[in-house]
């Protein structure tokens, strides 16, 4: 449609058809007051504070709901407009307690700001006022509904964005209120404690408990950083005072979360102030730990590592790194062990990442989520299989909900109901462990009905003939038996997926980390290749991981056989390149994995171990075996924030800084490298992991000259092709997505445009026998309550605080 010309406050501008007066005014930088407007929600014109005067119009109009018209002349601050706004504000404060002196929102209250702006100093209207009880019954925030102005933003956020549906308008007329049905308490409702209502409230009706009495907004420091929980990597602002975190606010400008958070990101930071934090190095003296200085702790570590290396060889040393460590810390962790001559380096990332790495590397040659989270909103179809993102990765769940509101077809295949099941266009309730069979059945239907993409297949793939011949007529019949769905459901859903111009496939680490996970990833990769949903926008394969830097940890080479950027250690040219850069000779002997060590294969060779930020001894039914291996080591060093089960077995414990106490970069599930900034200093003598490792390396004889994480990042860029163009300066506020091969490159929104990393995408047949065996094995393990090592690792205290309250 053609553009529209209008004039606002004497300034002419041109806007697209459908643009509201409010949007047009903001394009000119005009600050129209609003209390009920939120750009994410449909405009409702409830507060009327944004009224403007339009020449030739009979009355004032609400700018948030009135579209611009050709030739329109608008006045935003005329005498008539100001008079009406003052009346509206007077009416609002007539039923609003004027306790600004003690209100926690003073200084960031929009109602207060607008009263100041329009000189509304007292209540002009006297009458009955609402008296509602203060609700502080839940663990996270206080609800003071006497201060509520009924703007409705919190209701919209809860209903439309989070999908929780915990609150709505209740009662009618003067006694209208906002809350759960039947005046239930929040904790008894469907509230998920995401905090969206708190962060969007324009007044002081909703206040985090941890913030109360801790300071006014102008007394609080704000530090932009990254959430430390799941792999989404939400942008947040830490609010601090007197070296204490007192609140978390979302970053509304972050391209990752756009101002959204979940319960963990909003409230799960109290562990930073825990009295159980480790604050000084500890060494074991008989059966007790004794506090010592860093000098003594480092001396003991160096002496033992040197002695064990001399007596048993470099292969006697091993390191286990946490996927919560920064890129810089992960990088120098593996560098330290390889410099000592040992490739026994592993991470929790290996165990949750391994199925995805195996499946995607086989198909594409690379192992990362192919597209950006924001692209889900524009996909025509989304195939959600054995995933519950509203629980595991809420921001991705929010994007899927947003896509559905815009008309996207959601195909949800789940063994259990999820928060997205009820709003899916197609809901396939499958048997547990049958996801591979379902993906293969989709492919069989698509082939049978000629809905595949022959142009993409011929140009971009190989192995199609063998793959297609494996999907004969019996595949659909047997898959129906394995999955438990009927044929009409299967065919309708498969057609919807295949006929969409852009279709995304979403699963989660929880789904692919189970037994047979690599088969599921392979089946989903086959499906994406078959329909040509790769190498372009708004499609792709999404496998979001559980930990905040699981992707970055793997990128940094915390794997036994791979260096940074997944460069194979077995290749001499790769080893020589790193040897020259590090000024050491790298061993070509393959490293030992943590799974091999803890299952007993390596406990005779490994004599000393450094565990950084991981807690393998809290490993469910594997606990006894893992504990026995750790207990039998000659020497164990643990870098931790808390006295975990693993730390209790250590000979030396080094106190580590938390995410809010150090700087570094983290790589989220969409390959976006973001900068984490320090907001407070570590307690006592605790130090950042990068500083501990750097000093330890120096005492072991390596001349590392890192003065900051940025120095390490520069070295990473020099040795890692995908990160070559990434620097602290370029990361900025939005981050950069790899591959970013040079300093002028803008980063890559999606992967495999024109070419896969392995050249051609590879189809891999999956036999029906393998699928049937997988289903049988899954049911057997589930009935026995067995877990994989992936399910067991990383059970540290830093994940417990908010979960215990929920």
Short mmCIF file of C-alpha atoms in Angstrom, two decimals, residues 208-467:
data_model
loop_
_atom_site.label_atom_id
_atom_site.label_comp_id
_atom_site.label_asym_id
_atom_site.label_seq_id
_atom_site.Cartn_x
_atom_site.Cartn_y
_atom_site.Cartn_z
CA UNK A 208 10.23 -7.93 43.79
CA UNK A 209 10.70 -8.79 47.46
CA UNK A 210 14.49 -8.71 47.21
CA UNK A 211 14.35 -5.08 46.09
CA UNK A 212 12.30 -3.75 48.98
CA UNK A 213 14.22 -1.34 51.16
CA UNK A 214 17.45 -1.76 49.18
CA UNK A 215 17.54 1.67 47.54
CA UNK A 216 15.95 4.14 45.16
CA UNK A 217 16.45 3.79 41.39
CA UNK A 218 19.00 6.62 41.36
CA UNK A 219 21.02 4.88 44.09
CA UNK A 220 21.24 1.61 42.18
CA UNK A 221 23.95 0.73 39.65
CA UNK A 222 22.91 -1.12 36.50
CA UNK A 223 25.19 -3.48 34.60
CA UNK A 224 24.28 -5.01 31.25
CA UNK A 225 25.17 -8.69 31.17
CA UNK A 226 23.91 -12.19 30.27
CA UNK A 227 21.64 -14.60 32.12
CA UNK A 228 23.67 -17.59 33.44
CA UNK A 229 21.06 -20.31 33.08
CA UNK A 230 19.94 -21.96 29.81
CA UNK A 231 21.46 -21.73 26.35
CA UNK A 232 19.16 -18.93 25.17
CA UNK A 233 21.49 -16.31 26.68
CA UNK A 234 18.99 -13.60 27.59
CA UNK A 235 20.19 -10.05 27.98
CA UNK A 236 19.71 -8.73 31.51
CA UNK A 237 20.61 -5.78 33.69
CA UNK A 238 21.92 -6.55 37.14
CA UNK A 239 20.86 -3.92 39.65
CA UNK A 240 23.39 -3.64 42.45
CA UNK A 241 24.10 -1.57 45.52
CA UNK A 242 26.93 -1.90 48.03
CA UNK A 243 28.38 -4.87 46.12
CA UNK A 244 25.12 -6.81 46.32
CA UNK A 245 22.76 -7.85 43.53
CA UNK A 246 19.29 -6.66 44.52
CA UNK A 247 17.29 -7.15 41.33
CA UNK A 248 17.39 -8.31 37.72
CA UNK A 249 15.72 -6.44 34.89
CA UNK A 250 15.43 -7.74 31.33
CA UNK A 251 17.19 -6.00 28.46
CA UNK A 252 14.36 -4.76 26.27
CA UNK A 253 16.81 -4.00 23.45
CA UNK A 254 18.36 -7.46 23.37
CA UNK A 255 17.74 -9.26 20.06
CA UNK A 256 17.69 -12.52 22.00
CA UNK A 257 14.91 -12.01 24.56
CA UNK A 258 13.44 -8.56 23.75
CA UNK A 259 12.67 -7.87 27.41
CA UNK A 260 11.39 -11.34 28.29
CA UNK A 261 12.72 -13.57 31.06
CA UNK A 262 11.75 -16.76 32.86
CA UNK A 263 11.66 -17.49 36.60
CA UNK A 264 15.30 -18.56 36.71
CA UNK A 265 16.56 -15.49 34.91
CA UNK A 266 14.38 -13.09 36.87
CA UNK A 267 14.76 -14.50 40.37
CA UNK A 268 17.50 -17.13 40.34
CA UNK A 269 20.48 -15.02 41.38
CA UNK A 270 20.25 -15.13 45.18
CA UNK A 271 22.99 -17.78 45.36
CA UNK A 272 25.51 -15.03 44.66
CA UNK A 273 24.93 -13.69 48.18
CA UNK A 274 24.76 -17.12 49.81
CA UNK A 275 26.60 -17.55 53.09
CA UNK A 276 27.65 -20.97 51.80
CA UNK A 277 29.94 -19.44 49.16
CA UNK A 278 33.57 -20.54 49.24
CA UNK A 279 35.74 -17.52 50.00
CA UNK A 280 39.25 -18.88 50.56
CA UNK A 281 41.40 -21.76 49.25
CA UNK A 282 41.06 -24.97 51.25
CA UNK A 283 43.40 -27.96 51.51
CA UNK A 284 42.62 -31.34 52.96
CA UNK A 285 44.40 -32.14 56.19
CA UNK A 286 43.53 -35.71 57.11
CA UNK A 287 39.71 -35.65 57.13
CA UNK A 288 39.11 -31.91 57.45
CA UNK A 289 39.66 -28.86 55.24
CA UNK A 290 41.97 -26.09 56.36
CA UNK A 291 41.84 -22.53 55.03
CA UNK A 292 45.11 -21.41 53.44
CA UNK A 293 46.39 -18.61 51.24
CA UNK A 294 46.61 -18.79 47.46
CA UNK A 295 50.39 -19.17 47.63
CA UNK A 296 50.20 -22.38 49.64
CA UNK A 297 47.32 -23.76 47.56
CA UNK A 298 49.10 -23.13 44.25
CA UNK A 299 52.32 -24.60 45.66
CA UNK A 300 50.60 -27.84 46.62
CA UNK A 301 48.86 -28.13 43.24
CA UNK A 302 52.02 -27.49 41.22
CA UNK A 303 54.10 -29.95 43.26
CA UNK A 304 51.55 -32.72 42.87
CA UNK A 305 50.87 -32.17 39.17
CA UNK A 306 54.58 -32.13 38.38
CA UNK A 307 55.24 -35.25 40.43
CA UNK A 308 52.35 -37.21 38.91
CA UNK A 309 53.25 -36.10 35.39
CA UNK A 310 56.86 -37.14 35.96
CA UNK A 311 55.97 -40.50 37.50
CA UNK A 312 53.05 -41.60 35.31
CA UNK A 313 53.29 -39.45 32.19
CA UNK A 314 51.07 -36.62 30.87
CA UNK A 315 48.15 -39.00 30.25
CA UNK A 316 47.77 -39.32 34.02
CA UNK A 317 46.34 -35.77 34.11
CA UNK A 318 42.72 -34.94 33.26
CA UNK A 319 40.41 -31.92 33.34
CA UNK A 320 36.61 -31.65 33.46
CA UNK A 321 35.22 -28.25 32.52
CA UNK A 322 31.77 -26.78 33.09
CA UNK A 323 29.60 -25.47 30.23
CA UNK A 324 28.86 -22.53 32.54
CA UNK A 325 32.45 -21.33 32.20
CA UNK A 326 33.03 -18.48 29.76
CA UNK A 327 34.59 -18.97 26.34
CA UNK A 328 37.87 -17.55 27.60
CA UNK A 329 37.93 -19.84 30.63
CA UNK A 330 37.03 -22.90 28.59
CA UNK A 331 39.72 -22.07 26.05
CA UNK A 332 42.60 -21.72 28.51
CA UNK A 333 41.34 -24.74 30.48
CA UNK A 334 41.88 -27.05 27.54
CA UNK A 335 45.02 -25.15 26.56
CA UNK A 336 46.52 -25.83 29.99
CA UNK A 337 46.06 -29.60 29.81
CA UNK A 338 47.19 -29.87 26.20
CA UNK A 339 50.25 -27.78 27.08
CA UNK A 340 50.99 -30.31 29.82
CA UNK A 341 50.86 -33.04 27.18
CA UNK A 342 47.42 -34.45 27.99
CA UNK A 343 44.37 -34.47 25.75
CA UNK A 344 42.23 -35.80 28.60
CA UNK A 345 39.92 -32.78 28.50
CA UNK A 346 36.17 -33.07 28.62
CA UNK A 347 33.05 -31.16 29.48
CA UNK A 348 29.43 -31.74 30.31
CA UNK A 349 28.91 -30.19 26.87
CA UNK A 350 30.21 -33.40 25.36
CA UNK A 351 27.48 -35.52 26.92
CA UNK A 352 24.46 -33.37 26.05
CA UNK A 353 26.07 -32.09 22.87
CA UNK A 354 27.31 -35.46 21.59
CA UNK A 355 24.07 -36.74 19.97
CA UNK A 356 23.51 -33.40 18.23
CA UNK A 357 27.17 -33.21 17.19
CA UNK A 358 27.10 -36.74 15.80
CA UNK A 359 23.82 -36.35 13.93
CA UNK A 360 24.37 -32.86 12.53
CA UNK A 361 28.03 -33.40 11.69
CA UNK A 362 27.12 -36.50 9.72
CA UNK A 363 24.42 -34.62 7.79
CA UNK A 364 25.87 -31.12 7.45
CA UNK A 365 29.51 -31.30 8.52
CA UNK A 366 28.91 -28.90 11.42
CA UNK A 367 27.23 -29.05 14.81
CA UNK A 368 25.22 -25.97 15.70
CA UNK A 369 21.65 -24.74 15.57
CA UNK A 370 21.19 -23.68 11.97
CA UNK A 371 18.98 -20.61 12.37
CA UNK A 372 18.22 -17.77 14.78
CA UNK A 373 15.45 -17.88 17.37
CA UNK A 374 13.79 -14.76 16.01
CA UNK A 375 13.23 -16.51 12.67
CA UNK A 376 10.74 -18.88 14.30
CA UNK A 377 8.25 -16.02 14.40
CA UNK A 378 8.22 -15.84 10.59
CA UNK A 379 8.21 -19.58 9.82
CA UNK A 380 5.08 -20.80 8.05
CA UNK A 381 5.19 -24.10 9.93
CA UNK A 382 6.97 -25.36 13.04
CA UNK A 383 7.43 -29.06 13.77
CA UNK A 384 7.88 -29.34 17.54
CA UNK A 385 8.92 -32.86 18.45
CA UNK A 386 9.46 -34.20 21.98
CA UNK A 387 10.11 -30.72 23.33
CA UNK A 388 8.48 -28.46 25.91
CA UNK A 389 10.22 -25.13 25.34
CA UNK A 390 7.89 -23.17 27.62
CA UNK A 391 9.50 -25.13 30.46
CA UNK A 392 13.04 -25.74 29.21
CA UNK A 393 13.67 -22.61 27.09
CA UNK A 394 10.75 -20.23 27.75
CA UNK A 395 11.97 -17.53 25.37
CA UNK A 396 11.81 -20.01 22.49
CA UNK A 397 8.36 -20.99 23.73
CA UNK A 398 7.34 -17.32 23.65
CA UNK A 399 8.57 -17.02 20.06
CA UNK A 400 6.52 -20.06 19.04
CA UNK A 401 3.43 -18.57 20.70
CA UNK A 402 4.05 -15.31 18.85
CA UNK A 403 4.37 -17.21 15.58
CA UNK A 404 1.04 -18.95 16.20
CA UNK A 405 -0.65 -15.59 16.85
CA UNK A 406 0.61 -14.49 13.43
CA UNK A 407 -0.77 -17.57 11.69
CA UNK A 408 2.06 -20.11 11.82
CA UNK A 409 1.01 -23.75 11.74
CA UNK A 410 2.33 -25.61 14.78
CA UNK A 411 2.69 -29.38 14.54
CA UNK A 412 3.34 -30.66 18.06
CA UNK A 413 4.41 -34.28 18.48
CA UNK A 414 4.75 -35.11 22.17
CA UNK A 415 4.56 -38.10 24.45
CA UNK A 416 3.15 -35.82 27.18
CA UNK A 417 0.96 -32.70 27.06
CA UNK A 418 2.85 -29.41 27.11
CA UNK A 419 1.94 -25.75 27.33
CA UNK A 420 1.80 -25.61 23.52
CA UNK A 421 -0.24 -28.75 22.89
CA UNK A 422 -3.62 -27.05 23.17
CA UNK A 423 -2.81 -24.31 20.67
CA UNK A 424 -1.15 -26.53 18.05
CA UNK A 425 -2.80 -26.87 14.66
CA UNK A 426 -1.87 -30.55 14.76
CA UNK A 427 -1.26 -32.37 18.02
CA UNK A 428 0.19 -35.87 17.71
CA UNK A 429 0.39 -37.65 21.06
CA UNK A 430 3.04 -40.27 20.40
CA UNK A 431 4.45 -43.06 22.53
CA UNK A 432 7.61 -42.24 24.48
CA UNK A 433 10.70 -43.12 22.47
CA UNK A 434 8.92 -43.15 19.09
CA UNK A 435 10.05 -39.74 17.84
CA UNK A 436 12.49 -41.29 15.33
CA UNK A 437 9.73 -43.46 13.91
CA UNK A 438 7.46 -40.41 13.55
CA UNK A 439 10.13 -38.36 11.73
CA UNK A 440 10.74 -41.28 9.36
CA UNK A 441 6.99 -41.65 8.80
CA UNK A 442 6.76 -37.95 7.89
CA UNK A 443 9.50 -38.48 5.32
CA UNK A 444 7.77 -41.58 3.90
CA UNK A 445 4.49 -39.69 3.41
CA UNK A 446 6.29 -36.73 1.85
CA UNK A 447 8.03 -39.04 -0.63
CA UNK A 448 4.90 -41.02 -1.40
CA UNK A 449 2.88 -37.87 -2.11
CA UNK A 450 5.70 -36.14 -4.05
CA UNK A 451 5.90 -33.25 -1.61
CA UNK A 452 9.70 -33.25 -1.36
CA UNK A 453 12.03 -30.64 -2.90
CA UNK A 454 13.80 -32.26 -5.89
CA UNK A 455 15.62 -29.06 -6.89
CA UNK A 456 17.26 -28.71 -3.48
CA UNK A 457 17.98 -32.43 -3.26
CA UNK A 458 19.64 -32.60 -6.67
CA UNK A 459 21.76 -29.51 -6.12
CA UNK A 460 22.63 -29.62 -2.42
CA UNK A 461 22.57 -33.26 -1.21
CA UNK A 462 23.87 -36.79 -1.68
CA UNK A 463 22.69 -40.23 -0.62
CA UNK A 464 19.08 -39.61 -1.62
CA UNK A 465 18.64 -42.82 -3.60
CA UNK A 466 19.59 -45.08 -0.69
CA UNK A 467 17.57 -42.99 1.72
#
